Amino acid sequence: MFSRKQDLIFAGGAGKNEFRIFDYETGNIVCIISDMERSIMCMDIAKKSTNFAFGSGDSSVRIMDVVNS
């Protein structure tokens, strides 16, 4: 999933149960949110702020800010 400005790529999944943010231009990892109990099942990006949210298989939803990630 791309950020609003299409400068970041958001990705999550199973395996290591991590949520990652990549820089689109360089492909470098900007942020890793790890140690989830279960895999990342869904994500979305706010249209009018820098917030994003993702849900995992442990029934939790986390809301975060791109600026502070």
Short mmCIF file of N, CA, C and O in Angstrom, two decimals:
data_model
loop_
_atom_site.label_atom_id
_atom_site.label_comp_id
_atom_site.label_asym_id
_atom_site.label_seq_id
_atom_site.Cartn_x
_atom_site.Cartn_y
_atom_site.Cartn_z
N MET A 1 0.85 -1.16 0.00
CA MET A 1 0.00 0.00 0.00
C MET A 1 0.90 1.23 0.00
O MET A 1 1.88 1.28 0.72
N PHE A 2 0.56 2.22 -0.81
CA PHE A 2 1.34 3.45 -0.91
C PHE A 2 0.79 4.52 0.02
O PHE A 2 -0.41 4.60 0.26
N SER A 3 1.67 5.41 0.49
CA SER A 3 1.24 6.57 1.26
C SER A 3 0.55 7.57 0.33
O SER A 3 0.61 7.43 -0.89
N ARG A 4 -0.08 8.58 0.91
CA ARG A 4 -0.79 9.59 0.11
C ARG A 4 0.13 10.24 -0.91
O ARG A 4 -0.24 10.47 -2.05
N LYS A 5 1.34 10.56 -0.52
CA LYS A 5 2.29 11.21 -1.43
C LYS A 5 2.98 10.20 -2.34
O LYS A 5 3.78 10.57 -3.18
N GLN A 6 2.70 8.94 -2.13
CA GLN A 6 3.30 7.83 -2.88
C GLN A 6 4.82 7.82 -2.75
O GLN A 6 5.53 7.45 -3.68
N ASP A 7 5.31 8.23 -1.57
CA ASP A 7 6.75 8.19 -1.31
C ASP A 7 7.12 7.06 -0.37
O ASP A 7 8.29 6.74 -0.21
N LEU A 8 6.11 6.42 0.24
CA LEU A 8 6.35 5.31 1.16
C LEU A 8 5.50 4.11 0.75
O LEU A 8 4.41 4.26 0.21
N ILE A 9 6.02 2.93 1.05
CA ILE A 9 5.28 1.69 0.82
C ILE A 9 5.07 1.02 2.18
O ILE A 9 6.03 0.84 2.93
N PHE A 10 3.84 0.65 2.49
CA PHE A 10 3.50 -0.02 3.74
C PHE A 10 3.28 -1.50 3.43
O PHE A 10 2.57 -1.83 2.49
N ALA A 11 3.87 -2.36 4.24
CA ALA A 11 3.75 -3.80 4.01
C ALA A 11 3.69 -4.54 5.33
O ALA A 11 4.34 -4.17 6.30
N GLY A 12 2.93 -5.59 5.37
CA GLY A 12 2.84 -6.43 6.56
C GLY A 12 2.45 -7.82 6.15
O GLY A 12 1.96 -8.05 5.04
N GLY A 13 2.66 -8.77 7.04
CA GLY A 13 2.28 -10.13 6.70
C GLY A 13 2.64 -11.13 7.77
O GLY A 13 2.86 -10.78 8.92
N ALA A 14 2.71 -12.37 7.34
CA ALA A 14 3.03 -13.47 8.24
C ALA A 14 4.53 -13.72 8.20
O ALA A 14 5.29 -12.94 7.65
N GLY A 15 4.95 -14.81 8.77
CA GLY A 15 6.37 -15.12 8.82
C GLY A 15 6.98 -14.55 10.07
O GLY A 15 6.91 -15.15 11.13
N LYS A 16 7.52 -13.34 9.97
CA LYS A 16 8.11 -12.67 11.13
C LYS A 16 7.09 -11.83 11.89
O LYS A 16 7.42 -11.22 12.91
N ASN A 17 5.85 -11.76 11.41
CA ASN A 17 4.80 -10.97 12.05
C ASN A 17 5.24 -9.52 12.23
O ASN A 17 5.17 -8.95 13.31
N GLU A 18 5.69 -8.91 11.13
CA GLU A 18 6.20 -7.55 11.17
C GLU A 18 5.40 -6.64 10.24
O GLU A 18 4.83 -7.09 9.26
N PHE A 19 5.41 -5.37 10.58
CA PHE A 19 4.87 -4.33 9.72
C PHE A 19 6.05 -3.46 9.32
O PHE A 19 6.82 -3.03 10.18
N ARG A 20 6.22 -3.22 8.03
CA ARG A 20 7.38 -2.46 7.56
C ARG A 20 6.94 -1.29 6.69
O ARG A 20 5.95 -1.37 5.98
N ILE A 21 7.73 -0.23 6.75
CA ILE A 21 7.53 0.93 5.89
C ILE A 21 8.83 1.11 5.10
O ILE A 21 9.91 1.15 5.68
N PHE A 22 8.69 1.19 3.78
CA PHE A 22 9.83 1.34 2.88
C PHE A 22 9.80 2.70 2.19
O PHE A 22 8.72 3.21 1.88
N ASP A 23 10.96 3.24 1.90
CA ASP A 23 11.08 4.42 1.06
C ASP A 23 10.92 3.97 -0.38
O ASP A 23 11.63 3.07 -0.84
N TYR A 24 9.99 4.57 -1.12
CA TYR A 24 9.72 4.15 -2.49
C TYR A 24 10.91 4.35 -3.41
O TYR A 24 11.23 3.50 -4.23
N GLU A 25 11.59 5.47 -3.28
CA GLU A 25 12.70 5.81 -4.18
C GLU A 25 13.90 4.88 -3.99
O GLU A 25 14.49 4.40 -4.95
N THR A 26 14.28 4.63 -2.74
CA THR A 26 15.50 3.87 -2.46
C THR A 26 15.26 2.39 -2.17
O THR A 26 16.17 1.58 -2.30
N GLY A 27 14.05 2.07 -1.73
CA GLY A 27 13.77 0.70 -1.32
C GLY A 27 14.24 0.39 0.09
O GLY A 27 14.07 -0.72 0.58
N ASN A 28 14.83 1.38 0.76
CA ASN A 28 15.32 1.19 2.13
C ASN A 28 14.16 1.09 3.11
O ASN A 28 13.12 1.74 2.94
N ILE A 29 14.37 0.32 4.17
CA ILE A 29 13.38 0.21 5.24
C ILE A 29 13.46 1.48 6.08
O ILE A 29 14.52 1.85 6.56
N VAL A 30 12.31 2.12 6.27
CA VAL A 30 12.22 3.33 7.08
C VAL A 30 11.86 2.96 8.52
O VAL A 30 12.34 3.57 9.46
N CYS A 31 11.03 1.95 8.68
CA CYS A 31 10.53 1.58 10.00
C CYS A 31 10.14 0.10 10.00
O CYS A 31 9.59 -0.40 9.02
N ILE A 32 10.42 -0.57 11.11
CA ILE A 32 9.95 -1.94 11.33
C ILE A 32 9.22 -1.96 12.66
O ILE A 32 9.76 -1.53 13.68
N ILE A 33 8.00 -2.44 12.65
CA ILE A 33 7.25 -2.66 13.88
C ILE A 33 7.15 -4.17 14.02
O ILE A 33 6.51 -4.84 13.21
N SER A 34 7.82 -4.72 15.02
CA SER A 34 7.95 -6.17 15.12
C SER A 34 7.39 -6.69 16.44
O SER A 34 6.79 -5.94 17.21
N ASP A 35 7.60 -7.95 16.66
CA ASP A 35 7.16 -8.66 17.87
C ASP A 35 5.65 -8.75 18.00
O ASP A 35 5.12 -8.74 19.11
N MET A 36 4.94 -8.78 16.87
CA MET A 36 3.50 -9.01 16.92
C MET A 36 3.28 -10.48 17.27
O MET A 36 4.07 -11.34 16.88
N GLU A 37 2.21 -10.74 17.97
CA GLU A 37 1.92 -12.12 18.34
C GLU A 37 1.47 -12.94 17.13
O GLU A 37 1.73 -14.14 17.06
N ARG A 38 0.78 -12.27 16.20
CA ARG A 38 0.27 -12.95 15.00
C ARG A 38 0.50 -12.08 13.78
O ARG A 38 0.90 -10.93 13.87
N SER A 39 0.20 -12.63 12.62
CA SER A 39 0.47 -11.93 11.35
C SER A 39 -0.41 -10.69 11.17
O SER A 39 -1.48 -10.57 11.76
N ILE A 40 0.06 -9.79 10.33
CA ILE A 40 -0.67 -8.58 9.99
C ILE A 40 -1.75 -8.97 8.97
O ILE A 40 -1.46 -9.58 7.95
N MET A 41 -2.98 -8.60 9.26
CA MET A 41 -4.10 -9.02 8.42
C MET A 41 -4.66 -7.89 7.55
O MET A 41 -5.22 -8.14 6.50
N CYS A 42 -4.54 -6.64 8.00
CA CYS A 42 -5.10 -5.52 7.25
C CYS A 42 -4.36 -4.24 7.61
O CYS A 42 -3.69 -4.17 8.63
N MET A 43 -4.50 -3.22 6.74
CA MET A 43 -3.89 -1.92 7.01
C MET A 43 -4.64 -0.87 6.20
O MET A 43 -5.28 -1.16 5.20
N ASP A 44 -4.53 0.38 6.68
CA ASP A 44 -5.12 1.49 5.95
C ASP A 44 -4.37 2.76 6.33
O ASP A 44 -3.74 2.84 7.38
N ILE A 45 -4.45 3.75 5.45
CA ILE A 45 -3.77 5.02 5.65
C ILE A 45 -4.81 6.12 5.66
O ILE A 45 -5.71 6.15 4.82
N ALA A 46 -4.70 7.04 6.63
CA ALA A 46 -5.64 8.16 6.74
C ALA A 46 -5.48 9.09 5.54
O ALA A 46 -4.37 9.29 5.04
N LYS A 47 -6.58 9.66 5.10
CA LYS A 47 -6.55 10.55 3.94
C LYS A 47 -6.21 11.99 4.30
O LYS A 47 -5.71 12.73 3.48
N LYS A 48 -6.46 12.40 5.55
CA LYS A 48 -6.26 13.80 5.92
C LYS A 48 -5.25 13.99 7.05
O LYS A 48 -5.23 15.03 7.68
N SER A 49 -4.46 12.99 7.34
CA SER A 49 -3.43 13.12 8.37
C SER A 49 -2.28 12.18 8.02
O SER A 49 -2.30 11.54 6.97
N THR A 50 -1.32 12.09 8.89
CA THR A 50 -0.18 11.18 8.66
C THR A 50 -0.35 9.87 9.43
O THR A 50 0.61 9.13 9.61
N ASN A 51 -1.56 9.58 9.89
CA ASN A 51 -1.82 8.36 10.63
C ASN A 51 -2.02 7.16 9.71
O ASN A 51 -2.45 7.30 8.57
N PHE A 52 -1.70 6.01 10.24
CA PHE A 52 -2.01 4.75 9.57
C PHE A 52 -2.42 3.75 10.63
O PHE A 52 -2.15 3.92 11.81
N ALA A 53 -3.12 2.71 10.21
CA ALA A 53 -3.58 1.68 11.14
C ALA A 53 -3.34 0.32 10.53
O ALA A 53 -3.33 0.16 9.31
N PHE A 54 -3.11 -0.65 11.40
CA PHE A 54 -3.01 -2.03 10.93
C PHE A 54 -3.56 -2.96 12.01
O PHE A 54 -3.52 -2.66 13.19
N GLY A 55 -4.11 -4.07 11.54
CA GLY A 55 -4.68 -5.06 12.45
C GLY A 55 -3.95 -6.37 12.30
O GLY A 55 -3.45 -6.71 11.23
N SER A 56 -3.89 -7.11 13.39
CA SER A 56 -3.19 -8.39 13.35
C SER A 56 -4.13 -9.52 13.77
O SER A 56 -5.23 -9.28 14.25
N GLY A 57 -3.66 -10.73 13.59
CA GLY A 57 -4.44 -11.92 13.88
C GLY A 57 -4.75 -12.11 15.35
O GLY A 57 -5.54 -12.98 15.70
N ASP A 58 -4.16 -11.31 16.23
CA ASP A 58 -4.46 -11.41 17.66
C ASP A 58 -5.63 -10.50 18.04
O ASP A 58 -5.86 -10.23 19.21
N SER A 59 -6.37 -10.00 17.03
CA SER A 59 -7.55 -9.15 17.20
C SER A 59 -7.23 -7.75 17.69
O SER A 59 -8.10 -7.07 18.23
N SER A 60 -6.00 -7.30 17.53
CA SER A 60 -5.66 -5.95 17.95
C SER A 60 -5.50 -5.05 16.73
O SER A 60 -5.15 -5.49 15.64
N VAL A 61 -5.81 -3.77 16.92
CA VAL A 61 -5.63 -2.75 15.89
C VAL A 61 -4.73 -1.69 16.48
O VAL A 61 -4.95 -1.22 17.60
N ARG A 62 -3.71 -1.32 15.73
CA ARG A 62 -2.78 -0.29 16.19
C ARG A 62 -2.91 0.92 15.26
O ARG A 62 -2.91 0.76 14.04
N ILE A 63 -2.99 2.09 15.86
CA ILE A 63 -3.04 3.34 15.09
C ILE A 63 -1.78 4.10 15.41
O ILE A 63 -1.46 4.34 16.57
N MET A 64 -1.05 4.48 14.36
CA MET A 64 0.23 5.13 14.54
C MET A 64 0.35 6.34 13.61
O MET A 64 -0.47 6.53 12.74
N ASP A 65 1.39 7.10 13.81
CA ASP A 65 1.67 8.29 13.01
C ASP A 65 2.95 8.06 12.23
O ASP A 65 3.97 7.68 12.81
N VAL A 66 2.95 8.31 10.94
CA VAL A 66 4.14 8.11 10.11
C VAL A 66 5.30 8.95 10.62
O VAL A 66 6.43 8.50 10.64
N VAL A 67 5.03 10.15 11.07
CA VAL A 67 6.08 11.06 11.53
C VAL A 67 6.81 10.51 12.74
O VAL A 67 8.02 10.65 12.88
N ASN A 68 6.09 9.83 13.62
CA ASN A 68 6.68 9.34 14.86
C ASN A 68 7.01 7.85 14.86
O ASN A 68 7.36 7.30 15.88
N SER A 69 6.90 7.20 13.73
CA SER A 69 7.14 5.75 13.66
C SER A 69 8.62 5.43 13.71
O SER A 69 9.45 6.18 13.28
#
